[in-house]
Amino acid sequence: MYHHSLKHKLSIFIGLGMSLTAYAQGDNHYWTEFNADPTNSAILDYSYAGYKRGEKVPPTIAELKAQKYKEYKVTDYGLIPDDDKSDRQAFINLINTIGNKKTKAKAIIYFPEGRYILHDDDDNIVKAGVKQSETILINMGYLVIRGDGKDKTFLEMKTPNLPKSEKVMYSSPIMLQIKHNGKGVNTLQVYGQITADSKKGSHSITISDASQVKPGQWVWLRVQNYSDDVIDEELQNCTIENTMTDLKNNGVQVDEYHVVESVNGNVVTFKEPIMHGIKERWGWVLQEYPHYEEVGIEDLTFVGHACNDFVHHRTWKDDGAYKPLSLMRLTDSWVRRVGFQSVSEALTFETCANTSAYEIEFSGNRGHSAVRAANSTRAFIGNVYDHSDGYYVEQDYKTRYDGLGQYHACGVSKHSIGCVIWNCDWGLDACFESHATQPRATLIDVCTGGFMPRRMGGDRNQLPNHLDDLVIWNFNSKPTQTKAFGTYNWWNSGNVWVKVMPPMVVGFHGHLINFATNQMKCNESYGTAVNPKSLYLAQLERRLGKKNEWMQQITTGIESPQIFRPAEGLDKGIYTLKGEKLDMDIDQLPQGFYIIDGKKVRIN
């Protein structure tokens, strides 16, 4: 009932070693320039994105148990799978048993195989005579919620969460949110004012008083400046328009979350590079960053019942009725090997840092959005496969297609910075998300999917869609456009909905698009992919000085087995990762990872 039938597809994966794409000879000169001297490169260093800055994989359940985590099996606490009754209250009772508002809960919540209903109509409450839905809130760190596999454990929203107002189409609450409650901005401890300029890409800042700043501490580097001169400076050669009221009223806002490497006098050095240049006169500050750490969701599927005929902004039922998961004010946290079936908005990392979402699959009815980083720093969203079904917008929603994907694919919004969207495969009728309110410095790396115009998202009053340092590297475009739309504009003075500051586009190939190149920093190697195939992996391996081992370990299922590779001269047929030879053709294989002709590949 909950396993959406999959179309088999061979996709690029680990090391991007198995690919039919033709690549230009030699390394791309932008990479050569970066490799020689990252401090004088046209591209920033995006390699610090993800859990633990991309340096290691999140811990396994066995490793957590060795660290004295306690596992709570939900069926021992009143949750009953497959009985068609809500398990919400029993789940809330379990959360209270563990103890909410724990910085280090060291807890594993284990959902054995089966279907668990976490919201139905009986869970709605009545306030002032009006039915309302409420979010299940978890306030704790060092917590993992796990299942038996995304094809075995299902957490279901049986009915929609009711909106606060039907006219506000995004106002339905999220089903499950794990968050630190934070503090009011005016109550946060300010460690010091920034007293000197710092170059974009550098690691150090100078503040007025560093006595309260310690190595290993998470801190919040921020600025908000309302000056017209600063706004003009931020937009560079782009002109602010009357419709951009958010930028006019709230000014330039930059938020970066960092870990302190060292303190020398009043010079604070971060483990990660600064992704926005600092000018002392803008009024930057360094302050505390309330958060939880080490939260994980893995090996299960969230099930909703999104409309089977999704239309963008038609009703609240289309836009926001089924929003299963949100993570807020978390660092070094992850969502992996997770499915989303028939959901409106799947997953948002909000005000987080160094989070990872990978091995994610979308199926069922298409909805509003996929996986996004909102106001987050250095999020890594990788290996997302979106084959949800629905009606093609460009055909006026008249014909239903398989694999159109969520309306907005993976991406960023708000003050996100330094985020990486890596090796994702989304539908024909989509584009990466860049949902306005000042995101910056995003890498869209070796992704495949639709590149629909006017699909990045964002209300016109919150534009631009994206500010400086958008890099699109080796994008493989699917044939998406069924109506002629002419030139693909990035900053269209004749359209209030299209506002992207000049991007760097390198190695764009597949279905070619007529870009307005005068609105771009570059359109390098147009029509041909470049080397290195993945900028993120190349930068990470350069920084670590070795091959990226944790990326090699990503796999579906619960285990991370040793990869079997046939020896030279042996039969190079189809094998499991454990070395079991399969007497099957490729089109007969179920979804998963295999060794085919000596290479690890994914079958979808």
XYZ file of C-alpha atoms in Angstrom:
604
model
C 0.000 0.000 0.000
C 2.795 2.403 0.869
C 5.476 1.287 -1.564
C 5.170 3.359 -4.703
C 6.145 1.386 -7.795
C 9.538 2.481 -9.046
C 10.716 3.035 -12.565
C 14.159 1.605 -13.026
C 16.797 4.112 -13.724
C 20.565 4.003 -13.733
C 21.863 7.164 -12.112
C 25.215 8.746 -11.433
C 26.370 8.111 -7.883
C 29.405 7.470 -5.765
C 32.414 9.289 -7.179
C 30.256 9.934 -10.221
C 32.307 7.243 -11.895
C 29.568 5.651 -14.012
C 28.241 8.226 -16.407
C 27.345 8.406 -20.062
C 27.982 12.160 -20.159
C 30.829 13.430 -22.342
C 33.302 15.640 -20.480
C 35.667 18.320 -21.692
C 39.334 17.378 -21.799
C 41.445 18.466 -18.850
C 40.406 20.316 -15.713
C 38.247 23.407 -15.908
C 40.232 26.607 -15.436
C 38.029 27.814 -12.569
C 38.937 24.644 -10.697
C 42.603 24.995 -11.645
C 42.546 28.538 -10.299
C 40.897 27.442 -7.045
C 43.225 24.462 -6.653
C 46.257 26.720 -6.980
C 45.066 29.384 -4.518
C 41.565 29.305 -2.978
C 42.071 32.772 -1.490
C 42.250 34.303 -4.977
C 39.618 32.248 -6.737
C 36.407 33.267 -8.460
C 34.639 30.418 -6.654
C 34.264 30.027 -2.903
C 35.136 26.921 -0.911
C 31.857 25.019 -0.474
C 33.526 21.916 0.955
C 32.620 22.721 4.564
C 28.928 21.953 3.993
C 27.269 19.062 5.783
C 27.547 17.106 9.005
C 30.911 17.754 10.690
C 31.913 19.909 7.712
C 31.821 16.889 5.393
C 34.690 15.252 7.241
C 32.867 12.176 8.546
C 29.624 10.227 8.304
C 27.019 10.504 11.098
C 27.327 7.709 13.664
C 25.671 4.329 13.211
C 23.171 2.957 15.719
C 25.817 0.517 16.958
C 28.222 3.395 17.571
C 25.549 5.347 19.442
C 24.732 2.379 21.666
C 28.434 2.061 22.434
C 28.228 5.698 23.593
C 25.504 4.687 26.098
C 22.530 5.929 24.134
C 19.297 4.344 25.383
C 16.944 2.878 22.766
C 13.194 3.269 23.236
C 11.191 0.776 21.183
C 7.894 2.551 20.549
C 5.801 -0.623 20.724
C 6.887 -0.924 24.370
C 5.311 2.484 25.030
C 1.825 2.046 23.628
C 2.304 2.641 19.895
C 0.613 -0.089 17.875
C 1.478 -0.434 14.186
C -1.042 -1.276 11.475
C -4.184 -0.901 13.620
C -5.504 2.147 11.703
C -5.632 4.173 14.939
C -3.661 7.249 15.869
C -0.416 6.717 17.793
C 0.104 10.436 18.357
C -0.662 10.626 22.087
C 1.374 7.530 22.875
C 4.277 9.087 20.952
C 3.953 12.358 22.882
C 3.873 10.387 26.132
C 7.100 8.663 25.099
C 8.747 12.020 24.379
C 7.763 13.174 27.863
C 9.126 9.943 29.334
C 12.511 10.617 27.744
C 12.288 14.187 28.989
C 11.861 17.198 26.750
C 14.270 20.140 26.744
C 17.327 17.965 27.236
C 20.527 19.220 25.647
C 21.968 15.686 25.628
C 19.095 13.211 25.687
C 21.283 10.394 24.277
C 18.094 8.663 23.138
C 17.146 6.477 20.163
C 13.434 6.291 19.356
C 12.946 3.090 17.387
C 9.903 2.451 15.194
C 9.867 -1.247 14.213
C 8.446 -2.259 10.853
C 4.858 -1.149 10.317
C 2.584 1.847 9.819
C 2.181 4.383 12.629
C -0.400 7.173 12.375
C 0.890 10.403 13.923
C -2.015 12.575 12.810
C -5.666 12.021 11.982
C -8.851 14.043 12.482
C -9.245 12.808 16.051
C -5.959 14.534 16.922
C -7.334 17.981 16.075
C -8.369 20.124 19.017
C -11.069 22.769 19.416
C -10.133 26.281 20.551
C -12.677 29.095 20.643
C -15.068 26.852 18.761
C -12.627 26.275 15.897
C -10.903 23.008 14.985
C -7.124 23.312 14.984
C -4.120 21.090 14.383
C -0.957 21.235 16.451
C 2.675 20.324 15.858
C 4.344 17.511 17.780
C 7.305 19.357 19.309
C 10.512 17.708 20.427
C 13.039 19.903 22.222
C 16.204 17.897 22.703
C 19.613 17.180 21.269
C 21.560 13.948 20.857
C 18.436 12.190 19.616
C 17.919 9.727 16.760
C 14.548 8.612 15.409
C 14.928 5.469 13.328
C 12.911 2.792 11.595
C 13.607 -0.577 10.016
C 14.080 0.881 6.535
C 12.251 3.311 4.309
C 10.329 0.458 2.685
C 9.366 -1.013 6.066
C 8.579 1.746 8.583
C 5.960 4.391 7.742
C 4.952 7.458 9.769
C 1.649 8.658 8.387
C -0.364 11.846 8.314
C -3.732 10.224 7.672
C -5.505 13.586 7.347
C -4.205 17.116 6.718
C -3.069 19.519 9.379
C -5.640 22.315 9.354
C -4.410 25.805 8.413
C -4.566 28.734 10.787
C -6.338 30.533 7.951
C -7.513 28.990 4.695
C -6.526 32.235 2.974
C -2.937 31.775 4.171
C -2.160 28.706 2.126
C 1.101 27.811 3.871
C -0.279 28.142 7.426
C -0.912 24.469 8.211
C 1.358 23.393 11.080
C 4.173 20.909 10.595
C 3.434 17.410 11.890
C 6.782 16.850 13.657
C 9.322 19.502 14.561
C 12.575 18.988 16.428
C 13.924 22.328 17.574
C 15.717 24.466 20.077
C 13.301 27.171 21.177
C 16.001 29.823 20.954
C 15.858 33.244 22.551
C 14.596 36.646 21.587
C 17.105 38.542 19.456
C 17.364 41.281 22.085
C 18.209 38.761 24.838
C 21.104 37.069 23.038
C 24.551 37.695 24.445
C 26.603 39.876 22.104
C 30.279 38.972 22.387
C 31.539 41.959 20.469
C 31.288 44.338 17.541
C 33.338 43.617 14.430
C 36.130 46.198 14.320
C 37.963 45.378 11.077
C 37.202 44.275 7.544
C 37.603 40.600 6.590
C 37.829 39.161 3.112
C 35.206 36.761 1.804
C 36.640 33.253 2.086
C 38.919 34.090 5.019
C 38.562 32.444 8.436
C 39.272 35.248 10.907
C 37.502 38.309 12.268
C 38.500 41.018 14.727
C 36.021 41.972 17.451
C 35.910 44.595 20.182
C 36.200 42.077 23.038
C 36.851 38.355 22.603
C 37.082 37.504 26.299
C 33.810 35.513 26.250
C 34.652 33.547 23.094
C 36.221 30.098 23.477
C 37.587 27.486 21.035
C 34.989 24.867 20.117
C 32.109 27.259 20.728
C 29.313 27.804 18.188
C 28.761 31.503 17.448
C 26.511 33.621 15.256
C 28.074 36.184 12.917
C 25.421 38.597 11.723
C 24.575 41.991 10.317
C 21.398 43.901 9.579
C 21.829 47.254 7.903
C 18.988 49.395 6.531
C 21.173 51.925 4.697
C 20.318 52.545 1.052
C 24.039 52.681 0.322
C 24.573 49.234 1.849
C 21.607 47.802 -0.074
C 23.018 49.216 -3.319
C 26.441 47.823 -2.445
C 24.955 44.371 -1.785
C 23.089 44.355 -5.105
C 26.238 45.446 -6.973
C 25.114 46.324 -10.516
C 21.516 45.184 -10.023
C 18.837 47.762 -9.291
C 16.380 47.446 -6.433
C 12.766 47.626 -7.559
C 9.702 49.071 -5.863
C 8.233 45.600 -5.334
C 11.205 44.496 -3.167
C 9.699 45.794 0.064
C 11.318 43.178 2.318
C 14.806 44.300 1.314
C 13.819 47.964 1.574
C 12.146 47.634 4.980
C 14.449 45.080 6.637
C 17.720 45.979 4.983
C 20.642 43.717 4.178
C 20.674 40.702 6.509
C 23.481 38.157 6.665
C 23.607 35.273 9.154
C 26.497 32.816 9.425
C 26.939 30.182 12.140
C 30.506 29.127 12.902
C 32.636 27.010 15.215
C 35.531 28.849 16.840
C 38.925 27.323 16.021
C 41.065 29.680 18.085
C 41.161 33.048 19.834
C 44.261 35.250 19.772
C 43.677 38.538 21.545
C 40.587 39.926 19.856
C 41.094 37.942 16.660
C 38.649 35.048 16.403
C 39.401 32.320 13.861
C 36.669 29.974 12.656
C 36.975 26.382 11.479
C 35.025 27.372 8.352
C 35.489 30.194 5.840
C 33.386 33.333 5.944
C 31.056 33.243 2.938
C 30.307 36.982 2.837
C 32.891 39.735 2.950
C 32.867 41.830 6.123
C 33.033 45.599 6.147
C 33.355 47.042 9.624
C 31.201 50.070 8.802
C 28.168 47.842 8.119
C 27.790 47.112 11.844
C 28.527 43.378 12.113
C 28.335 41.629 15.498
C 29.339 38.262 16.956
C 26.810 36.771 19.364
C 25.607 33.545 20.921
C 23.787 30.908 18.883
C 21.304 28.809 20.913
C 20.986 25.334 19.397
C 20.927 21.579 19.907
C 23.348 19.127 18.309
C 23.426 15.576 16.929
C 19.809 14.959 15.903
C 19.141 12.296 13.287
C 16.174 10.843 11.387
C 16.801 7.667 9.397
C 15.440 4.516 7.779
C 11.743 5.313 7.493
C 9.182 6.967 5.213
C 6.800 9.826 5.927
C 3.429 9.300 4.260
C 0.925 12.031 3.460
C -2.115 12.221 1.233
C -1.383 15.246 -0.935
C -3.845 16.185 -3.686
C -3.564 13.936 -6.728
C -3.986 17.007 -8.956
C -1.664 19.538 -7.286
C -2.001 23.131 -8.520
C 0.383 25.754 -7.163
C -1.314 28.331 -4.911
C -4.792 26.975 -5.638
C -5.746 26.196 -2.021
C -4.166 25.416 1.335
C -4.711 21.734 0.574
C -2.326 22.063 -2.381
C 0.348 24.201 -0.781
C 0.747 23.083 2.812
C -1.663 20.447 4.111
C 0.942 17.698 4.556
C 4.214 18.973 6.018
C 5.741 16.083 7.943
C 9.105 17.314 9.229
C 11.097 20.379 10.228
C 14.404 20.730 12.066
C 15.184 24.083 13.678
C 18.270 25.512 15.403
C 20.266 22.314 15.131
C 23.895 21.700 14.238
C 25.684 18.566 13.039
C 22.380 16.806 12.430
C 21.065 14.618 9.619
C 18.196 13.019 7.738
C 19.235 9.957 5.739
C 17.679 6.983 3.970
C 14.244 8.558 4.306
C 11.263 8.548 1.958
C 8.522 11.119 1.466
C 5.325 9.921 -0.164
C 2.528 12.288 -1.270
C 3.619 15.249 0.866
C 3.142 19.001 0.409
C 6.433 20.238 1.886
C 8.820 17.500 2.925
C 11.703 18.797 5.017
C 13.037 22.179 6.085
C 16.290 22.857 7.919
C 15.596 26.228 9.543
C 18.260 28.327 11.279
C 20.546 25.286 11.309
C 24.210 24.756 10.547
C 26.156 21.841 9.096
C 23.169 19.593 8.566
C 22.974 16.793 6.003
C 20.056 15.260 4.127
C 20.969 12.421 1.802
C 19.548 9.250 0.307
C 16.074 10.834 0.123
C 13.297 9.594 -2.158
C 10.044 11.268 -3.225
C 7.153 9.215 -4.566
C 3.357 9.290 -4.810
C 1.511 12.516 -5.624
C 3.642 15.593 -6.203
C 3.401 18.491 -3.798
C 4.746 21.967 -3.203
C 8.403 21.544 -2.228
C 11.153 19.032 -1.485
C 14.141 19.530 0.855
C 15.224 23.064 1.651
C 17.659 24.964 3.821
C 16.024 28.108 5.242
C 18.185 30.688 7.008
C 20.775 27.948 7.411
C 24.536 27.779 7.026
C 26.439 25.079 5.132
C 23.584 22.595 4.678
C 24.321 19.587 2.480
C 21.390 18.146 0.498
C 22.575 15.203 -1.566
C 21.447 12.248 -3.611
C 17.756 13.099 -3.553
C 15.667 11.200 -6.094
C 12.270 12.789 -6.803
C 9.891 10.857 -9.035
C 6.565 12.051 -7.612
C 3.716 12.220 -10.122
C 1.270 14.930 -11.116
C -0.009 17.314 -13.754
C 2.336 19.310 -15.985
C 2.085 23.056 -15.302
C 3.197 23.935 -18.834
C 0.253 21.952 -20.197
C -2.167 23.856 -17.964
C -2.512 20.890 -15.610
C -4.420 18.875 -18.228
C -2.298 15.717 -18.439
C -0.906 13.596 -15.619
C 2.704 12.450 -15.929
C 4.933 10.125 -13.978
C 8.048 11.626 -12.455
C 7.277 15.351 -12.707
C 8.665 15.909 -9.216
C 7.795 18.393 -6.482
C 6.881 21.858 -7.803
C 10.001 23.333 -6.172
C 12.955 20.938 -6.116
C 15.707 20.937 -3.492
C 17.199 24.288 -2.628
C 17.484 27.261 -0.303
C 15.567 30.194 1.102
C 15.922 33.107 3.523
C 19.436 33.963 4.761
C 20.961 30.604 3.851
C 24.621 30.690 2.950
C 27.310 28.196 1.963
C 24.810 25.426 1.156
C 25.368 22.588 -1.329
C 22.758 20.763 -3.422
C 24.642 17.699 -4.644
C 23.886 14.930 -7.144
C 20.110 15.320 -6.877
C 17.710 14.090 -9.545
C 14.370 15.849 -9.699
C 11.448 15.861 -12.102
C 10.830 17.407 -15.494
C 8.437 20.062 -14.227
C 10.671 21.663 -11.602
C 13.738 23.747 -10.880
C 16.048 24.056 -7.902
C 14.483 26.197 -5.191
C 15.828 29.645 -4.361
C 12.915 31.030 -2.435
C 14.083 34.604 -1.873
C 14.631 36.621 1.337
C 18.373 36.878 0.741
C 19.980 33.451 0.226
C 23.621 33.620 -0.867
C 26.573 31.459 -1.861
C 24.803 28.282 -3.003
C 26.409 25.474 -5.003
C 24.118 23.422 -7.275
C 26.530 20.593 -8.019
C 26.216 17.809 -10.627
C 22.426 17.714 -10.396
C 19.940 16.449 -12.981
C 16.421 17.715 -13.516
C 14.092 20.284 -14.917
C 15.222 23.890 -15.238
C 11.808 25.495 -15.469
C 11.754 29.297 -15.680
C 10.096 31.311 -12.904
C 10.076 28.259 -10.651
C 12.656 29.097 -7.973
C 9.956 30.529 -5.705
C 9.518 33.563 -3.515
C 6.955 36.309 -3.178
C 7.772 39.343 -5.288
C 8.079 41.505 -2.158
C 10.780 39.125 -0.816
C 12.918 39.036 -3.951
C 15.704 38.802 -5.127
C 15.501 35.024 -5.429
C 19.239 34.743 -4.847
C 22.021 37.210 -4.148
C 25.720 36.776 -4.949
C 27.767 33.581 -5.407
C 25.277 31.181 -6.946
C 27.342 28.485 -8.698
C 25.716 25.896 -10.976
C 28.249 23.187 -11.789
C 27.737 20.406 -14.365
C 23.950 20.635 -14.382
C 22.291 18.039 -16.633
C 19.036 19.590 -17.831
C 16.058 17.416 -18.685
C 13.850 18.462 -21.659
C 11.325 20.387 -19.621
C 9.907 23.276 -21.595
C 6.764 22.472 -23.585
C 5.967 26.112 -24.323
C 8.388 28.518 -25.963
C 9.501 31.113 -23.425
C 12.369 32.727 -25.300
C 15.448 33.833 -23.409
C 16.040 32.521 -19.887
C 16.522 35.706 -17.871
C 18.191 35.852 -14.483
C 17.391 39.479 -13.614
C 14.473 40.478 -15.807
C 13.614 44.168 -15.554
C 10.318 43.407 -17.277
C 9.238 40.713 -14.810
C 8.980 41.257 -11.045
C 9.231 37.491 -10.396
C 12.718 36.863 -11.845
C 15.575 38.292 -9.778
C 18.811 36.319 -9.488
C 22.115 38.141 -9.226
C 24.582 37.037 -11.920
C 25.443 33.361 -11.359
C 28.431 31.309 -12.418
C 27.240 28.472 -14.668
C 29.867 25.896 -15.606
C 29.325 22.728 -17.649
C 25.575 23.119 -18.220
C 24.528 20.308 -20.580
C 21.644 18.101 -21.623
C 18.617 20.079 -22.803
C 20.220 23.406 -23.673
C 18.570 26.670 -22.703
C 18.967 30.107 -24.233
C 20.437 31.956 -21.260
C 20.732 35.734 -21.130
C 24.513 35.591 -20.850
C 24.797 39.333 -20.207
C 23.105 38.609 -16.850
C 25.679 35.962 -15.847
C 29.207 36.010 -14.466
C 29.994 33.202 -16.869
C 28.417 30.454 -18.969
C 31.496 28.273 -19.196
C 31.664 25.090 -21.312
C 28.035 25.442 -22.366
C 26.781 22.100 -23.659
C 29.679 20.034 -22.301
C 30.320 18.864 -18.748
C 33.673 19.728 -17.205
C 36.258 18.171 -14.934
C 36.131 17.802 -12.017
C 32.691 16.245 -12.279
C 31.726 17.380 -8.772
C 33.073 20.663 -7.442
C 32.072 19.815 -3.862
C 33.887 16.479 -3.882
C 36.963 17.961 -5.534
C 37.145 20.786 -3.002
C 36.576 18.412 -0.087
C 39.227 15.956 -1.231
C 41.654 18.821 -1.772
C 41.054 20.089 1.775
C 41.247 16.654 3.424
C 44.180 15.540 1.294
C 42.545 12.195 0.539
C 39.572 10.537 -1.094
C 36.264 11.219 0.585
C 35.650 8.004 2.515
C 32.294 8.851 4.075
C 30.756 9.665 0.708
C 31.898 6.264 -0.502
C 29.942 4.671 2.358
C 26.541 6.167 1.541
C 24.135 3.378 0.697
C 20.480 2.479 0.973
C 19.160 0.342 3.806
C 20.392 0.183 7.351
C 23.814 -1.403 6.991
C 26.965 0.056 5.462
C 28.624 -3.152 4.221
C 32.047 -3.476 2.715
C 31.760 -3.048 -1.023
C 32.575 -6.164 -3.041
C 34.345 -5.600 -6.328
C 35.078 -8.441 -8.771
C 38.778 -9.068 -9.281
C 40.336 -8.348 -12.629
C 39.650 -11.105 -15.122
C 36.606 -12.440 -13.279
C 33.054 -12.327 -14.584
C 31.844 -8.732 -14.322
C 28.135 -9.365 -13.974
C 25.707 -7.965 -11.421
C 26.531 -8.398 -7.723
C 25.126 -7.216 -4.411
C 27.404 -5.037 -2.284
C 28.186 -8.179 -0.260
C 29.439 -10.032 -3.318
C 26.435 -12.222 -4.082
C 26.086 -12.686 -7.821
C 22.603 -12.027 -9.218
C 21.211 -13.857 -12.222
C 19.070 -10.913 -13.325
C 18.943 -8.243 -15.988
C 19.252 -4.583 -15.009
C 15.571 -3.889 -15.687
C 14.605 -6.686 -13.265
C 16.535 -5.285 -10.310
C 14.658 -3.733 -7.400
C 15.736 -0.329 -6.170
C 19.110 -0.267 -4.467
C 22.875 -0.338 -4.956
C 24.760 -2.941 -6.948
C 28.151 -3.679 -8.437
C 27.715 -3.728 -12.224
C 30.753 -4.271 -14.431
C 32.954 -3.568 -11.438
C 31.368 -0.232 -10.545
C 28.986 0.740 -7.773
C 25.750 2.090 -9.203
C 22.271 2.902 -7.991
C 19.114 1.474 -9.557
C 15.931 3.513 -9.153
